[in-house]
PDB file of C-alpha atoms in Angstrom:
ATOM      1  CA  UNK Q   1     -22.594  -5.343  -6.696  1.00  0.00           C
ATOM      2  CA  UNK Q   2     -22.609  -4.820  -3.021  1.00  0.00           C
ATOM      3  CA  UNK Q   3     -26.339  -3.579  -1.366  1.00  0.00           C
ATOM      4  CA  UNK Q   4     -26.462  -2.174   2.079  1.00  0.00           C
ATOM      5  CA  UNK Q   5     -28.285  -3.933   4.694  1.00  0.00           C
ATOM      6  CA  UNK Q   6     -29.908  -1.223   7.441  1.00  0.00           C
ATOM      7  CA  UNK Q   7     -27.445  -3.551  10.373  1.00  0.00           C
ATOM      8  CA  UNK Q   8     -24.510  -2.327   8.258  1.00  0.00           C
ATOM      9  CA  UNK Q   9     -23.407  -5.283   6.650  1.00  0.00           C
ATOM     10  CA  UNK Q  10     -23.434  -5.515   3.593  1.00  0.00           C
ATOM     11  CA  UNK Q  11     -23.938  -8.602   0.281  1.00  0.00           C
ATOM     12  CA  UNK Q  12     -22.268  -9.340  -2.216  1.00  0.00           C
ATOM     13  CA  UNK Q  13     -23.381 -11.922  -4.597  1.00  0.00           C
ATOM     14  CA  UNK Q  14     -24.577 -14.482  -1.755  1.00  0.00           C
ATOM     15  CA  UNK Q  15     -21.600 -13.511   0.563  1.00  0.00           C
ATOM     16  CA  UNK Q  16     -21.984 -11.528   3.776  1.00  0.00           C
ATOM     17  CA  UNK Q  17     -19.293  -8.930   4.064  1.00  0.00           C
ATOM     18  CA  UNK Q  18     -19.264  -7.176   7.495  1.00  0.00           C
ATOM     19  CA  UNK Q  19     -18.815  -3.639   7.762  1.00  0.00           C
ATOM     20  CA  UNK Q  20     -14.672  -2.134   8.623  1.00  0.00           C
ATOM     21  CA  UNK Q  21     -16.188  -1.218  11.752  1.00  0.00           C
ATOM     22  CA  UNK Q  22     -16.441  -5.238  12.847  1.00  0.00           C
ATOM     23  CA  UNK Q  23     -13.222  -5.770  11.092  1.00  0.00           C
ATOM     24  CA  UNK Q  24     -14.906  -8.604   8.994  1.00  0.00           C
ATOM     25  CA  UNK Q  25     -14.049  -6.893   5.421  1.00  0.00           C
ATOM     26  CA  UNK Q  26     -10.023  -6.815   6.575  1.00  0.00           C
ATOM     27  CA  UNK Q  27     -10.773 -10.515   7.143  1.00  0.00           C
ATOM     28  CA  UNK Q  28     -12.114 -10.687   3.854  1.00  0.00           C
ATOM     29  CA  UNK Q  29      -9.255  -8.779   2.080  1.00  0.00           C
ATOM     30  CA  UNK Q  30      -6.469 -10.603   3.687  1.00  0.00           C
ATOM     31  CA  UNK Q  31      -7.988 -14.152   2.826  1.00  0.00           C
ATOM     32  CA  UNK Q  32      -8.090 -12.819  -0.834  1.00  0.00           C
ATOM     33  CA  UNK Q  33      -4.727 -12.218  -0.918  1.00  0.00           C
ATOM     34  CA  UNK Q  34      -3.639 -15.494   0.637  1.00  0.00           C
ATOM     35  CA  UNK Q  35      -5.107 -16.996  -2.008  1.00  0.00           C
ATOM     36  CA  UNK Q  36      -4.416 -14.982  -4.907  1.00  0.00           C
ATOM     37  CA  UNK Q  37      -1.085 -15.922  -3.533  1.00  0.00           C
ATOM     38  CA  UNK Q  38      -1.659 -19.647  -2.818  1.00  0.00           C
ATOM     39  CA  UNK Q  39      -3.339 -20.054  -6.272  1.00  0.00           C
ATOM     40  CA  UNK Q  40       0.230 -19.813  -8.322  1.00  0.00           C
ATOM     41  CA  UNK Q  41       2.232 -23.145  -8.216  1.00  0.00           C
ATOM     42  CA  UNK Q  42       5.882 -21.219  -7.951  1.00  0.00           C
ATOM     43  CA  UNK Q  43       4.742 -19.056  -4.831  1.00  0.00           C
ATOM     44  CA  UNK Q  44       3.432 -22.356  -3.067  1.00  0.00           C
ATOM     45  CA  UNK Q  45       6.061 -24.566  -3.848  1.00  0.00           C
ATOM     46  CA  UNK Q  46       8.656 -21.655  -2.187  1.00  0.00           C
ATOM     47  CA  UNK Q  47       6.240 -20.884   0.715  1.00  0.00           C
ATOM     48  CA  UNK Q  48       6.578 -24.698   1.315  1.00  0.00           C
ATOM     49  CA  UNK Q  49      10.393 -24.016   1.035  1.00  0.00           C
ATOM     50  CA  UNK Q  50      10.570 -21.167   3.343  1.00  0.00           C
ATOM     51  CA  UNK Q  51       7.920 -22.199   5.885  1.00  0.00           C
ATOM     52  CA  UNK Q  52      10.664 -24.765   7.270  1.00  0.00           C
ATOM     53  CA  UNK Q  53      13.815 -22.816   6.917  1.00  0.00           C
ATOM     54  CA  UNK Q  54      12.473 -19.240   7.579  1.00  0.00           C
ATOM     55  CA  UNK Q  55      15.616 -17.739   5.131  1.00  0.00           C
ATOM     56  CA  UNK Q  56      17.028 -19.224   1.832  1.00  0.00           C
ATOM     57  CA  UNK Q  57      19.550 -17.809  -0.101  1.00  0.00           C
ATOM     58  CA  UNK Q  58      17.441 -17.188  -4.194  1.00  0.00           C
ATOM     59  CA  UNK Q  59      19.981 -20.396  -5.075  1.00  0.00           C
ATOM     60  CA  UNK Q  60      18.695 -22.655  -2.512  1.00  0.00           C
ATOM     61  CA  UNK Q  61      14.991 -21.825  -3.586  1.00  0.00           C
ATOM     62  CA  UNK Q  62      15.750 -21.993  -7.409  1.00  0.00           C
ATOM     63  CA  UNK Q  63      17.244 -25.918  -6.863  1.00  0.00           C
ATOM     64  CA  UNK Q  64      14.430 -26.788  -4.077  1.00  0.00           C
ATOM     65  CA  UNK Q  65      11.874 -25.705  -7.187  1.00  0.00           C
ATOM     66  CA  UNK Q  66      14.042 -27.562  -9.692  1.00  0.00           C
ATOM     67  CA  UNK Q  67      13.850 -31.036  -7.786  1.00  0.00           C
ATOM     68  CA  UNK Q  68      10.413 -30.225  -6.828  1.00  0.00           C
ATOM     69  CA  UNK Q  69       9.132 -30.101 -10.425  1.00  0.00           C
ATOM     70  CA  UNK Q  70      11.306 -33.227 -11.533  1.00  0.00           C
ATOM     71  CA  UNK Q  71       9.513 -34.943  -9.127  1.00  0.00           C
ATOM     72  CA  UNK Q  72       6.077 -33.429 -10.218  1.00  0.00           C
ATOM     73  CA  UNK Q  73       5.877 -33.044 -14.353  1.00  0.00           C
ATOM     74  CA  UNK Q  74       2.620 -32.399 -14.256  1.00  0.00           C
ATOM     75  CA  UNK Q  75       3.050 -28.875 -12.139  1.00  0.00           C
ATOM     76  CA  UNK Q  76       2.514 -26.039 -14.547  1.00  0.00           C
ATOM     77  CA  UNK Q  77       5.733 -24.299 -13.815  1.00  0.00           C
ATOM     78  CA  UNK Q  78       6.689 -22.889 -17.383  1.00  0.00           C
ATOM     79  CA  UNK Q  79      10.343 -24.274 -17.633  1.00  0.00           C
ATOM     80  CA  UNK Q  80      12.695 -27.485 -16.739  1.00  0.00           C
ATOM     81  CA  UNK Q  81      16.416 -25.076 -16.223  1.00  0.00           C
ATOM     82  CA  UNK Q  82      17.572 -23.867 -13.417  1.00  0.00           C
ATOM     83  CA  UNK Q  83      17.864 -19.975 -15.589  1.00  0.00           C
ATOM     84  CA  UNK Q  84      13.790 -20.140 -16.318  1.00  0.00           C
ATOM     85  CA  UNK Q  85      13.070 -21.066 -12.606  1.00  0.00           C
ATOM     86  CA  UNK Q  86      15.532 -18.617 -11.324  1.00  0.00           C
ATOM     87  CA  UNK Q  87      13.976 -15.850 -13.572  1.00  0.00           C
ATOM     88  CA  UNK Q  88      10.688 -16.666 -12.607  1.00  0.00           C
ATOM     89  CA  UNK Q  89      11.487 -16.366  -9.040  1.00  0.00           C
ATOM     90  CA  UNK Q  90      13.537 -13.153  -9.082  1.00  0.00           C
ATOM     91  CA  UNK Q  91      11.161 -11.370 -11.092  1.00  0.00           C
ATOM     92  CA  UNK Q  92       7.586 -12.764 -10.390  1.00  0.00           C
ATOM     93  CA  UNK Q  93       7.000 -15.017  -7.453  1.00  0.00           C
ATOM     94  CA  UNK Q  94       9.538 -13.016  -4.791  1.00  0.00           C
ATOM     95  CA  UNK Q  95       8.433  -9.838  -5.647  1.00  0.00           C
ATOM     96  CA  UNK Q  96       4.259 -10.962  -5.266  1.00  0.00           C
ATOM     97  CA  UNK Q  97       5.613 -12.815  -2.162  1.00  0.00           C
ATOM     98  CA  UNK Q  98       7.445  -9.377  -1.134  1.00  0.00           C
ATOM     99  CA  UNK Q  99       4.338  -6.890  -1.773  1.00  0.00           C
ATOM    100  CA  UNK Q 100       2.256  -8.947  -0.036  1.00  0.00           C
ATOM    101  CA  UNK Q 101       4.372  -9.044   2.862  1.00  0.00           C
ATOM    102  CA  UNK Q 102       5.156 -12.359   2.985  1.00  0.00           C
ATOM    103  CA  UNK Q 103       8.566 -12.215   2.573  1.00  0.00           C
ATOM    104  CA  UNK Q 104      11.202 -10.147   2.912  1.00  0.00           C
ATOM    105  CA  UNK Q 105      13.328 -10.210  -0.210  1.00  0.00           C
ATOM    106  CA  UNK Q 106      16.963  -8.176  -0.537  1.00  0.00           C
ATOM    107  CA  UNK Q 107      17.743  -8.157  -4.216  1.00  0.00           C
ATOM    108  CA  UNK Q 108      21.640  -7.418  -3.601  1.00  0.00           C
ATOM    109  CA  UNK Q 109      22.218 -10.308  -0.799  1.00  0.00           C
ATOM    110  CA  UNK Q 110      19.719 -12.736  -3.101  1.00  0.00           C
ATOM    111  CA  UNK Q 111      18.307 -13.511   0.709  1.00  0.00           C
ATOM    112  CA  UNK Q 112      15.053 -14.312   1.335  1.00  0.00           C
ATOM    113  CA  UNK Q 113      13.617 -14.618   4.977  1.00  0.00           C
ATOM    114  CA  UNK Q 114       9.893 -15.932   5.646  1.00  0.00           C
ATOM    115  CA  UNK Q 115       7.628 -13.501   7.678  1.00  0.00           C
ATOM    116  CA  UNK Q 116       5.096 -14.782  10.066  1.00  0.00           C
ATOM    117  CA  UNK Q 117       2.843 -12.168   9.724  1.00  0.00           C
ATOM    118  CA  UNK Q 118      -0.149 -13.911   8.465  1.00  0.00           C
ATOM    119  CA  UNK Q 119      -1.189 -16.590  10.750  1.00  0.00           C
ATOM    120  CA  UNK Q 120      -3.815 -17.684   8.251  1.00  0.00           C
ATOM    121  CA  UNK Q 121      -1.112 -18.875   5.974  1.00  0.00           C
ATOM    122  CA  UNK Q 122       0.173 -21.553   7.736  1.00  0.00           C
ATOM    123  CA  UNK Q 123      -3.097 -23.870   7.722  1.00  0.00           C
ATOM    124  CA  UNK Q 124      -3.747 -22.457   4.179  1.00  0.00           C
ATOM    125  CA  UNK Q 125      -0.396 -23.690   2.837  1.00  0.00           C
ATOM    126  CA  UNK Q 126      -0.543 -27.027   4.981  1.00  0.00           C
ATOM    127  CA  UNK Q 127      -4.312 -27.502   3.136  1.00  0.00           C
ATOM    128  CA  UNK Q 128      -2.816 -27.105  -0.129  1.00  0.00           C
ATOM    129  CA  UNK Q 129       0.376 -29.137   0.583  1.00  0.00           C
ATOM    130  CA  UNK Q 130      -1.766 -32.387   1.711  1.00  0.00           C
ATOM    131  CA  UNK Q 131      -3.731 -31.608  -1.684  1.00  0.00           C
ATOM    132  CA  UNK Q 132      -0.741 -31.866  -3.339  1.00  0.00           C
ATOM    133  CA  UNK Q 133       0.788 -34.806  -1.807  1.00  0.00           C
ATOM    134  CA  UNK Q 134       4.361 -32.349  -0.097  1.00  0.00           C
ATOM    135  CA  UNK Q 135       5.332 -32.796   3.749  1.00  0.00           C
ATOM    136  CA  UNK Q 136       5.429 -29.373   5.140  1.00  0.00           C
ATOM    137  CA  UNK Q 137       6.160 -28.890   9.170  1.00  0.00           C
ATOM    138  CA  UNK Q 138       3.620 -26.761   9.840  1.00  0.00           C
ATOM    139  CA  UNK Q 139       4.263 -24.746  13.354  1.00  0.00           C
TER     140      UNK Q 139
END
């Protein structure tokens, strides 16, 4: 539960949240998304993907993910075959990535292009890349 402070900001279980008017709580939102994005092993391993080639056709993602978790068994990704990856992509991790405007998805072309409209994801994703051990370009 958030209590008012008389400055305007406002806490929220130990955190400081600064009033819209400073434009800390948009600050706040967006890093919540980034990593309610970041947090799911399928949207990071096709950020990683897509942060080096900017636009992948759904294929090229779906056998990037493939070798990706051949090479890494222990990565939670729910399924070995290129049909469960390719599901999970098409109708989970693309459209997260979409909504959150990550990515720009066109179901009929099966293109994918990489928005830079976050410039906290790119240190985010590098973070999480060196945790798990992938070379990622990061620009």
């Amino acid at each position: 539960m958030a209590h008012d402070k008389s400055d305007g900001s406002s806490t929220d279980g130990g955190c400081e949240l600064l009033s819209s008017v400073d434009g800390g709580t948009e600050t706040y939102r967006r890093l919540g998304l980034l990593l309610d994005v970041l947090s799911n092993c399928h949207r990071r391993f096709a950020l990683y993907y897509l942060l080096e080639h900017e636009v992948a056709t759904v294929e090229e993602l779906t056998q990037y993910l493939l070798r990706e978790y051949q090479e890494r068994p222990s990565l939670e990704h729910g399924g070995g075959d290129f049909d469960a990856v390719h599901t999970a992509l098409v109708h989970g991790t693309l459209p997260k990535l979409a909504g959150a405007g990550i990515v720009e998805y066109d179901t009929r072309s099966q293109m994918v292009r990489y928005r830079r409209c976050y410039t906290e994801l790119p240190p985010l994703l590098a973070a999480c890349a060196t945790l798990e051990g992938v070379s990622v370009s990061v620009d």
